[in-house]
Amino acid sequence: MGSASGLQRRRGAGTSSLAAFDDEDSLARTPKQVASSAQGGAGKGKQAARVEQHSGSGSVATIDVGTGHKLAYDPRDMDDADEERSCPRLTIMEEVLLLGLKDAQGYLSFWNDKLSYTLRGSILMELALRNRIAIMPGADQKRVEVADRLISVKNRKGTGEPLLDEALRHIQQGPPASVSEWMDLLSGETWNMMKLNMQLKQVRERLAKGLVEKGVLRTEKRNFLLFDMPTHPLSNTAVKDAVRRRVYALTTSRSIHPEALYKEDANNGPIDAPVTRALCMVCSAHCGNVLENVLQHLSSDSREEVEVHFDYIAEEFGQWPMAPTSSTGGLPPRGTTDAILARPVNVAAARMSFKNGRTSKLGVSVDELARHMLKEYDTAGRASAYEVIAAVLHVFIRMDSLI
């Protein structure tokens, strides 16, 4: 563990067995002297054993009475640990990319012109689910389409994922812009030369390298005609099988079991909003033209039925309020202030869409999704995330006309 006088950093050091020092002189004493003085002062009250020294950077220095070792930890690490436990191992965009990669060859289809744009939308949904961005408040925001509402940074704290942190930094430093505008800017789809620096470059390659670091993929060289190019074949089949199971849970089943969606990541605690997160992933995969890779075992008619059904799902949840024709009344919950302030939808058109969409024999129903997402809306503390998700799905719906 190092020398007796060495300063050690531990994540989330406890305080029950720790004594501390509160002045510069105590830092100069040996650990044994500090420990003995702490033990000697224990009879005078509990305050002597709970004194800690806080630095200007926010870290806390304490003494381990049992070993005499100095300890230092950052209380903010505890918050990081809580977020790590509530988020799955893979982000939404990593799961979408993994579905698009060929297992043995390790590369994406050369003819997919939608995936890059879809991944930018997945980044915004992931930031929203992590409580980093939200739709800006204001009555003017409710008068425009949900995809045209401005977003702002809600929490500037980093996520530990380089792509997410880079996008968060651009949103924080850039001028106010809507969800659709940020998807264009992050994709480099702009004629404004002053905003080209906001583009996220080499997103697919960076996501693949991140999956290599997580042990899901490996890197190999493959010859394409005259060039050697890096490819990323699948290394851990269990991870991709888990992503496939989430896809099957929404595309081939009629009911959802939220606790089973991310069971491989729930060892340290439940995952926040599992149904909402799975819906974001499957809709992104569908709009990015990689969902069909997972449904090859189905007949062509069944695959087409799933595609049509998720066109309908994206339309229902790509508006605000979400799924207004469902039996639950949609999200936000009917009668709440958020629901009253939300822009009214065309109920007649929505009912016709609902009538056409519910005839599908494959895939979970809108009612089932809305029922579980309503519980997550109330309990997960991510109410602001759902409006961002609706905005991204709205852009996905009209993506054919944008690309």
Short mmCIF file of C-alpha atoms in Angstrom, two decimals:
data_model
loop_
_atom_site.label_atom_id
_atom_site.label_comp_id
_atom_site.label_asym_id
_atom_site.label_seq_id
_atom_site.Cartn_x
_atom_site.Cartn_y
_atom_site.Cartn_z
CA MET A 1 0.00 0.00 0.00
CA GLY A 2 3.01 2.30 -0.09
CA SER A 3 5.11 3.85 2.65
CA ALA A 4 3.66 4.93 5.96
CA SER A 5 4.02 8.60 5.08
CA GLY A 6 2.80 8.30 1.49
CA LEU A 7 -0.43 10.02 0.52
CA GLN A 8 -2.93 7.61 -0.97
CA ARG A 9 -6.06 8.34 -3.00
CA ARG A 10 -9.06 6.11 -2.54
CA ARG A 11 -12.48 6.36 -4.16
CA GLY A 12 -15.09 7.11 -1.56
CA ALA A 13 -13.07 6.60 1.58
CA GLY A 14 -15.32 5.93 4.55
CA THR A 15 -15.38 8.03 7.69
CA SER A 16 -16.49 5.56 10.35
CA SER A 17 -12.94 4.38 11.10
CA LEU A 18 -11.14 7.57 10.17
CA ALA A 19 -9.60 10.29 12.26
CA ALA A 20 -8.45 13.49 10.61
CA PHE A 21 -6.26 16.50 10.93
CA ASP A 22 -7.39 20.10 10.73
CA ASP A 23 -4.25 22.20 10.72
CA GLU A 24 -0.89 22.42 8.97
CA ASP A 25 1.02 21.13 12.01
CA SER A 26 -0.88 17.84 11.97
CA LEU A 27 0.22 17.30 8.38
CA ALA A 28 3.85 17.44 9.49
CA ARG A 29 3.43 14.76 12.17
CA THR A 30 3.88 11.07 11.44
CA PRO A 31 0.76 8.95 10.91
CA LYS A 32 1.32 7.12 14.19
CA GLN A 33 1.45 10.41 16.10
CA VAL A 34 -1.74 11.62 14.48
CA ALA A 35 -3.44 8.30 15.12
CA SER A 36 -2.42 8.29 18.77
CA SER A 37 -3.56 11.87 19.26
CA ALA A 38 -6.86 11.00 17.64
CA GLN A 39 -7.29 8.01 19.91
CA GLY A 40 -6.33 10.10 22.95
CA GLY A 41 -8.93 12.69 22.10
CA ALA A 42 -11.65 10.15 21.54
CA GLY A 43 -12.82 10.46 25.13
CA LYS A 44 -13.36 14.19 24.75
CA GLY A 45 -16.08 13.67 22.19
CA LYS A 46 -16.79 12.41 18.73
CA GLN A 47 -15.77 15.69 17.13
CA ALA A 48 -12.03 14.94 17.41
CA ALA A 49 -12.41 11.73 15.40
CA ARG A 50 -14.45 13.34 12.61
CA VAL A 51 -12.32 16.38 11.79
CA GLU A 52 -11.28 16.49 8.11
CA GLN A 53 -9.13 18.85 6.10
CA HIS A 54 -10.71 20.11 2.88
CA SER A 55 -8.47 21.50 0.15
CA GLY A 56 -9.36 24.24 -2.26
CA SER A 57 -9.77 21.70 -5.07
CA GLY A 58 -12.52 19.92 -3.15
CA SER A 59 -10.54 16.86 -2.05
CA VAL A 60 -10.64 15.61 1.54
CA ALA A 61 -7.61 14.46 3.54
CA THR A 62 -8.07 12.04 6.46
CA ILE A 63 -6.11 9.53 8.54
CA ASP A 64 -6.79 5.79 8.69
CA VAL A 65 -6.53 5.09 12.43
CA GLY A 66 -6.12 1.36 11.94
CA THR A 67 -3.08 1.51 9.64
CA GLY A 68 -1.82 5.04 10.23
CA HIS A 69 -1.93 5.77 6.49
CA LYS A 70 -2.89 9.12 5.09
CA LEU A 71 -5.88 9.03 2.77
CA ALA A 72 -7.17 11.50 0.23
CA TYR A 73 -10.35 11.27 -1.83
CA ASP A 74 -12.60 13.54 -3.82
CA PRO A 75 -16.26 13.52 -2.67
CA ARG A 76 -17.27 14.13 -6.28
CA ASP A 77 -16.02 10.62 -7.04
CA MET A 78 -19.00 9.33 -5.07
CA ASP A 79 -21.35 11.09 -7.49
CA ASP A 80 -19.43 9.60 -10.43
CA ALA A 81 -19.81 6.14 -8.92
CA ASP A 82 -23.56 6.63 -8.50
CA GLU A 83 -23.92 7.65 -12.15
CA GLU A 84 -21.81 4.71 -13.31
CA ARG A 85 -24.08 2.33 -11.42
CA SER A 86 -27.26 3.82 -12.91
CA CYS A 87 -25.97 3.86 -16.51
CA PRO A 88 -25.29 0.73 -18.59
CA ARG A 89 -21.85 -0.23 -19.78
CA LEU A 90 -22.53 0.83 -23.38
CA THR A 91 -24.02 4.12 -24.53
CA ILE A 92 -26.91 4.29 -26.99
CA MET A 93 -24.64 5.20 -29.91
CA GLU A 94 -22.24 2.36 -29.09
CA GLU A 95 -25.11 -0.13 -29.14
CA VAL A 96 -26.35 1.22 -32.47
CA LEU A 97 -22.87 1.02 -33.99
CA LEU A 98 -22.44 -2.51 -32.65
CA LEU A 99 -25.66 -3.59 -34.38
CA GLY A 100 -24.37 -2.19 -37.67
CA LEU A 101 -20.94 -3.86 -37.54
CA LYS A 102 -20.44 -7.21 -39.23
CA ASP A 103 -19.35 -9.65 -36.54
CA ALA A 104 -16.45 -11.34 -38.34
CA GLN A 105 -15.45 -8.64 -40.83
CA GLY A 106 -15.63 -5.76 -38.37
CA TYR A 107 -16.80 -2.98 -40.67
CA LEU A 108 -20.04 -1.18 -41.53
CA SER A 109 -21.93 -1.24 -44.79
CA PHE A 110 -20.42 1.15 -47.33
CA TRP A 111 -23.90 2.09 -48.59
CA ASN A 112 -25.36 3.30 -45.29
CA ASP A 113 -25.75 7.07 -45.62
CA LYS A 114 -28.00 7.53 -42.57
CA LEU A 115 -25.98 6.08 -39.71
CA SER A 116 -23.65 9.05 -39.18
CA TYR A 117 -26.54 11.49 -38.81
CA THR A 118 -28.41 9.06 -36.58
CA LEU A 119 -25.43 8.71 -34.24
CA ARG A 120 -25.47 12.48 -33.61
CA GLY A 121 -29.08 12.23 -32.52
CA SER A 122 -28.19 9.30 -30.27
CA ILE A 123 -25.54 11.46 -28.62
CA LEU A 124 -28.16 14.09 -27.75
CA MET A 125 -30.52 11.44 -26.34
CA GLU A 126 -27.71 9.98 -24.22
CA LEU A 127 -26.85 13.44 -22.86
CA ALA A 128 -30.52 14.02 -22.04
CA LEU A 129 -30.83 10.68 -20.22
CA ARG A 130 -27.72 11.59 -18.21
CA ASN A 131 -29.40 14.86 -17.20
CA ARG A 132 -26.84 17.04 -19.02
CA ILE A 133 -29.08 18.91 -21.49
CA ALA A 134 -32.72 19.98 -21.55
CA ILE A 135 -35.17 22.03 -23.59
CA MET A 136 -34.97 25.68 -22.55
CA PRO A 137 -38.02 26.91 -20.60
CA GLY A 138 -40.33 29.59 -21.91
CA ALA A 139 -43.76 30.01 -23.45
CA ASP A 140 -42.26 30.79 -26.86
CA GLN A 141 -40.76 27.32 -26.94
CA LYS A 142 -44.19 25.70 -26.83
CA ARG A 143 -45.34 27.53 -29.96
CA VAL A 144 -42.90 25.76 -32.28
CA GLU A 145 -42.39 22.14 -33.29
CA VAL A 146 -40.62 20.08 -30.66
CA ALA A 147 -37.58 19.59 -32.93
CA ASP A 148 -37.22 23.37 -33.30
CA ARG A 149 -37.09 24.11 -29.58
CA LEU A 150 -33.83 25.41 -28.17
CA ILE A 151 -31.73 23.28 -25.86
CA SER A 152 -29.30 24.32 -23.16
CA VAL A 153 -26.80 22.69 -20.83
CA LYS A 154 -28.38 21.63 -17.55
CA ASN A 155 -25.29 20.11 -15.93
CA ARG A 156 -21.75 20.90 -17.13
CA LYS A 157 -20.18 17.93 -15.36
CA GLY A 158 -18.32 15.54 -17.66
CA THR A 159 -19.59 12.05 -18.33
CA GLY A 160 -16.29 10.25 -18.85
CA GLU A 161 -17.25 9.46 -22.47
CA PRO A 162 -15.09 11.58 -24.85
CA LEU A 163 -17.75 12.03 -27.54
CA LEU A 164 -20.44 12.99 -25.04
CA ASP A 165 -18.13 15.46 -23.32
CA GLU A 166 -17.09 17.03 -26.63
CA ALA A 167 -20.71 17.47 -27.70
CA LEU A 168 -21.59 18.89 -24.28
CA ARG A 169 -18.75 21.39 -24.58
CA HIS A 170 -19.95 22.54 -28.01
CA ILE A 171 -23.51 23.03 -26.74
CA GLN A 172 -22.25 24.97 -23.72
CA GLN A 173 -19.95 27.25 -25.71
CA GLY A 174 -22.10 27.67 -28.81
CA PRO A 175 -25.07 30.00 -29.35
CA PRO A 176 -28.57 28.76 -28.49
CA ALA A 177 -29.81 26.34 -31.13
CA SER A 178 -32.59 23.81 -31.55
CA VAL A 179 -32.28 20.03 -31.47
CA SER A 180 -32.45 19.78 -35.27
CA GLU A 181 -29.85 22.54 -35.65
CA TRP A 182 -27.47 20.82 -33.23
CA MET A 183 -27.81 17.55 -35.10
CA ASP A 184 -26.84 19.42 -38.28
CA LEU A 185 -23.93 21.21 -36.59
CA LEU A 186 -22.55 18.06 -34.97
CA SER A 187 -22.77 16.37 -38.38
CA GLY A 188 -21.07 19.26 -40.20
CA GLU A 189 -24.22 19.93 -42.23
CA THR A 190 -23.96 23.73 -42.30
CA TRP A 191 -23.02 26.46 -44.74
CA ASN A 192 -21.78 28.69 -41.92
CA MET A 193 -17.99 28.44 -42.06
CA MET A 194 -17.74 29.86 -38.52
CA LYS A 195 -19.60 26.83 -37.12
CA LEU A 196 -17.73 24.04 -38.89
CA ASN A 197 -15.54 23.62 -35.80
CA MET A 198 -18.60 22.23 -33.97
CA GLN A 199 -18.61 19.10 -36.11
CA LEU A 200 -17.88 15.82 -34.32
CA LYS A 201 -15.32 14.15 -36.55
CA GLN A 202 -14.69 10.44 -37.07
CA VAL A 203 -17.57 9.47 -34.80
CA ARG A 204 -17.86 5.89 -36.02
CA GLU A 205 -14.13 5.21 -35.72
CA ARG A 206 -13.97 6.78 -32.25
CA LEU A 207 -16.95 4.75 -31.08
CA ALA A 208 -15.33 1.58 -32.42
CA LYS A 209 -12.09 2.37 -30.59
CA GLY A 210 -14.09 2.97 -27.42
CA LEU A 211 -15.64 -0.48 -27.81
CA VAL A 212 -12.14 -1.91 -28.25
CA GLU A 213 -11.11 -0.31 -24.94
CA LYS A 214 -14.19 -1.85 -23.29
CA GLY A 215 -13.21 -5.29 -24.56
CA VAL A 216 -16.16 -5.67 -26.93
CA LEU A 217 -14.24 -5.37 -30.23
CA ARG A 218 -10.66 -5.93 -31.35
CA THR A 219 -8.60 -4.16 -34.01
CA GLU A 220 -7.29 -5.87 -37.14
CA LYS A 221 -5.88 -4.79 -40.49
CA ARG A 222 -7.80 -5.77 -43.63
CA ASN A 223 -6.77 -5.19 -47.22
CA PHE A 224 -9.30 -3.37 -49.43
CA LEU A 225 -7.90 -3.40 -52.97
CA LEU A 226 -4.72 -1.32 -52.63
CA PHE A 227 -5.20 -0.07 -49.09
CA ASP A 228 -4.86 -1.56 -45.62
CA MET A 229 -7.64 -0.33 -43.38
CA PRO A 230 -8.33 -1.01 -39.69
CA THR A 231 -11.38 -3.12 -38.94
CA HIS A 232 -12.98 -4.01 -35.62
CA PRO A 233 -14.32 -7.59 -35.49
CA LEU A 234 -16.44 -8.70 -32.57
CA SER A 235 -14.43 -9.95 -29.60
CA ASN A 236 -17.07 -10.37 -26.88
CA THR A 237 -20.17 -12.04 -28.31
CA ALA A 238 -22.04 -11.90 -24.99
CA VAL A 239 -22.25 -8.09 -25.14
CA LYS A 240 -23.75 -8.03 -28.62
CA ASP A 241 -26.11 -10.88 -27.72
CA ALA A 242 -27.41 -8.73 -24.85
CA VAL A 243 -28.04 -5.84 -27.26
CA ARG A 244 -29.85 -8.23 -29.60
CA ARG A 245 -32.04 -9.43 -26.75
CA ARG A 246 -33.12 -5.85 -26.08
CA VAL A 247 -34.01 -5.45 -29.75
CA TYR A 248 -36.04 -8.68 -29.72
CA ALA A 249 -37.80 -7.59 -26.52
CA LEU A 250 -39.26 -4.60 -28.38
CA THR A 251 -39.59 -5.95 -31.93
CA THR A 252 -40.86 -9.53 -31.54
CA SER A 253 -42.54 -9.51 -28.11
CA ARG A 254 -45.86 -8.03 -27.06
CA SER A 255 -44.90 -7.28 -23.45
CA ILE A 256 -41.87 -5.78 -21.69
CA HIS A 257 -40.05 -6.82 -18.55
CA PRO A 258 -37.95 -3.74 -17.63
CA GLU A 259 -35.79 -5.57 -15.10
CA ALA A 260 -34.61 -7.99 -17.82
CA LEU A 261 -33.58 -5.39 -20.40
CA TYR A 262 -30.22 -4.51 -18.83
CA LYS A 263 -29.83 -7.40 -16.42
CA GLU A 264 -26.14 -7.85 -17.35
CA ASP A 265 -25.45 -4.26 -16.18
CA ALA A 266 -27.62 -4.35 -13.05
CA ASN A 267 -25.12 -6.05 -10.72
CA ASN A 268 -24.35 -2.78 -8.91
CA GLY A 269 -27.93 -1.50 -8.91
CA PRO A 270 -30.88 -0.88 -11.23
CA ILE A 271 -30.36 0.97 -14.51
CA ASP A 272 -32.24 4.27 -14.84
CA ALA A 273 -35.15 4.32 -17.33
CA PRO A 274 -34.41 0.96 -19.02
CA VAL A 275 -37.52 0.97 -21.26
CA THR A 276 -36.91 4.55 -22.39
CA ARG A 277 -33.26 3.80 -23.10
CA ALA A 278 -34.12 0.63 -25.04
CA LEU A 279 -36.72 2.52 -27.09
CA CYS A 280 -34.13 5.19 -27.98
CA MET A 281 -31.67 2.50 -29.08
CA VAL A 282 -34.14 0.54 -31.23
CA CYS A 283 -35.58 3.67 -32.88
CA SER A 284 -32.04 4.91 -33.61
CA ALA A 285 -31.11 1.52 -35.08
CA HIS A 286 -34.27 1.54 -37.20
CA CYS A 287 -33.71 5.07 -38.51
CA GLY A 288 -30.00 4.35 -39.05
CA ASN A 289 -30.81 1.32 -41.24
CA VAL A 290 -29.01 -1.19 -39.02
CA LEU A 291 -32.04 -2.81 -37.37
CA GLU A 292 -32.52 -5.23 -40.25
CA ASN A 293 -29.09 -6.74 -39.49
CA VAL A 294 -30.52 -8.19 -36.26
CA LEU A 295 -33.75 -9.44 -37.83
CA GLN A 296 -32.27 -11.66 -40.54
CA HIS A 297 -33.82 -14.74 -38.93
CA LEU A 298 -37.32 -13.38 -39.62
CA SER A 299 -39.12 -13.78 -42.92
CA SER A 300 -39.13 -10.85 -45.33
CA ASP A 301 -42.79 -10.17 -44.55
CA SER A 302 -42.11 -10.15 -40.80
CA ARG A 303 -39.13 -7.82 -41.22
CA GLU A 304 -41.25 -5.44 -43.25
CA GLU A 305 -43.96 -5.56 -40.59
CA VAL A 306 -41.42 -4.67 -37.88
CA GLU A 307 -40.10 -1.78 -39.98
CA VAL A 308 -43.62 -0.39 -40.50
CA HIS A 309 -44.44 -0.84 -36.82
CA PHE A 310 -41.39 1.15 -35.70
CA ASP A 311 -42.14 3.88 -38.21
CA TYR A 312 -45.39 4.19 -36.30
CA ILE A 313 -43.64 3.97 -32.89
CA ALA A 314 -41.25 6.76 -33.88
CA GLU A 315 -44.17 8.93 -35.00
CA GLU A 316 -46.07 8.36 -31.76
CA PHE A 317 -43.12 9.18 -29.50
CA GLY A 318 -41.63 11.80 -31.81
CA GLN A 319 -44.14 14.45 -30.73
CA TRP A 320 -44.84 16.36 -27.55
CA PRO A 321 -46.80 15.15 -25.63
CA MET A 322 -45.55 11.66 -26.44
CA ALA A 323 -48.06 8.97 -27.47
CA PRO A 324 -51.18 11.14 -26.87
CA THR A 325 -53.55 8.43 -28.14
CA SER A 326 -52.36 5.76 -25.71
CA SER A 327 -54.63 4.57 -22.92
CA THR A 328 -52.37 6.29 -20.36
CA GLY A 329 -52.83 9.68 -21.98
CA GLY A 330 -49.18 9.91 -22.98
CA LEU A 331 -46.21 11.75 -21.52
CA PRO A 332 -46.25 14.16 -19.69
CA PRO A 333 -49.07 12.64 -17.58
CA ARG A 334 -52.48 14.00 -18.47
CA GLY A 335 -53.60 16.88 -16.25
CA THR A 336 -50.12 17.97 -15.17
CA THR A 337 -48.79 21.46 -15.84
CA ASP A 338 -46.33 20.09 -18.40
CA ALA A 339 -49.16 18.39 -20.28
CA ILE A 340 -51.29 21.55 -20.25
CA LEU A 341 -48.40 23.66 -21.56
CA ALA A 342 -47.47 21.12 -24.23
CA ARG A 343 -48.47 21.95 -27.75
CA PRO A 344 -51.81 20.33 -28.78
CA VAL A 345 -51.56 17.56 -31.35
CA ASN A 346 -53.83 16.76 -34.26
CA VAL A 347 -56.01 14.23 -32.44
CA ALA A 348 -57.85 13.05 -35.56
CA ALA A 349 -54.62 12.27 -37.40
CA ALA A 350 -53.15 10.68 -34.29
CA ARG A 351 -56.17 8.39 -33.89
CA MET A 352 -55.92 7.31 -37.51
CA SER A 353 -52.22 6.56 -37.03
CA PHE A 354 -53.04 4.62 -33.88
CA LYS A 355 -55.71 2.62 -35.70
CA ASN A 356 -53.29 1.68 -38.47
CA GLY A 357 -50.36 0.97 -36.16
CA ARG A 358 -52.00 -1.31 -33.62
CA THR A 359 -52.76 -3.97 -36.25
CA SER A 360 -49.14 -5.15 -36.15
CA LYS A 361 -48.70 -8.67 -34.81
CA LEU A 362 -45.01 -8.12 -34.07
CA GLY A 363 -43.53 -5.62 -31.67
CA VAL A 364 -44.54 -4.12 -28.38
CA SER A 365 -47.59 -1.86 -28.44
CA VAL A 366 -47.64 1.88 -27.85
CA ASP A 367 -49.84 1.34 -24.79
CA GLU A 368 -47.29 -1.03 -23.26
CA LEU A 369 -44.38 1.32 -23.96
CA ALA A 370 -46.25 4.37 -22.67
CA ARG A 371 -47.29 2.57 -19.48
CA HIS A 372 -43.71 1.65 -18.53
CA MET A 373 -42.23 4.96 -19.67
CA LEU A 374 -44.79 6.84 -17.58
CA LYS A 375 -43.46 5.09 -14.46
CA GLU A 376 -39.90 6.00 -15.44
CA TYR A 377 -40.96 9.57 -16.16
CA ASP A 378 -42.24 9.90 -12.60
CA THR A 379 -39.48 8.06 -10.74
CA ALA A 380 -36.19 8.41 -12.61
CA GLY A 381 -35.86 12.18 -12.19
CA ARG A 382 -35.30 12.62 -15.93
CA ALA A 383 -38.53 14.39 -16.90
CA SER A 384 -36.60 17.02 -18.88
CA ALA A 385 -34.96 14.28 -20.96
CA TYR A 386 -38.18 13.10 -22.57
CA GLU A 387 -38.81 16.32 -24.49
CA VAL A 388 -35.29 16.13 -25.96
CA ILE A 389 -35.90 12.48 -26.92
CA ALA A 390 -39.19 13.44 -28.60
CA ALA A 391 -37.36 16.17 -30.53
CA VAL A 392 -34.65 13.78 -31.76
CA LEU A 393 -37.23 11.18 -32.82
CA HIS A 394 -39.12 13.92 -34.67
CA VAL A 395 -35.95 14.71 -36.65
CA PHE A 396 -35.48 11.00 -37.35
CA ILE A 397 -38.99 10.83 -38.83
CA ARG A 398 -38.25 13.55 -41.38
CA MET A 399 -34.66 12.41 -41.97
CA ASP A 400 -35.42 11.06 -45.47
CA SER A 401 -36.13 14.61 -46.61
CA LEU A 402 -33.02 15.99 -44.88
CA ILE A 403 -30.43 13.57 -46.28
#
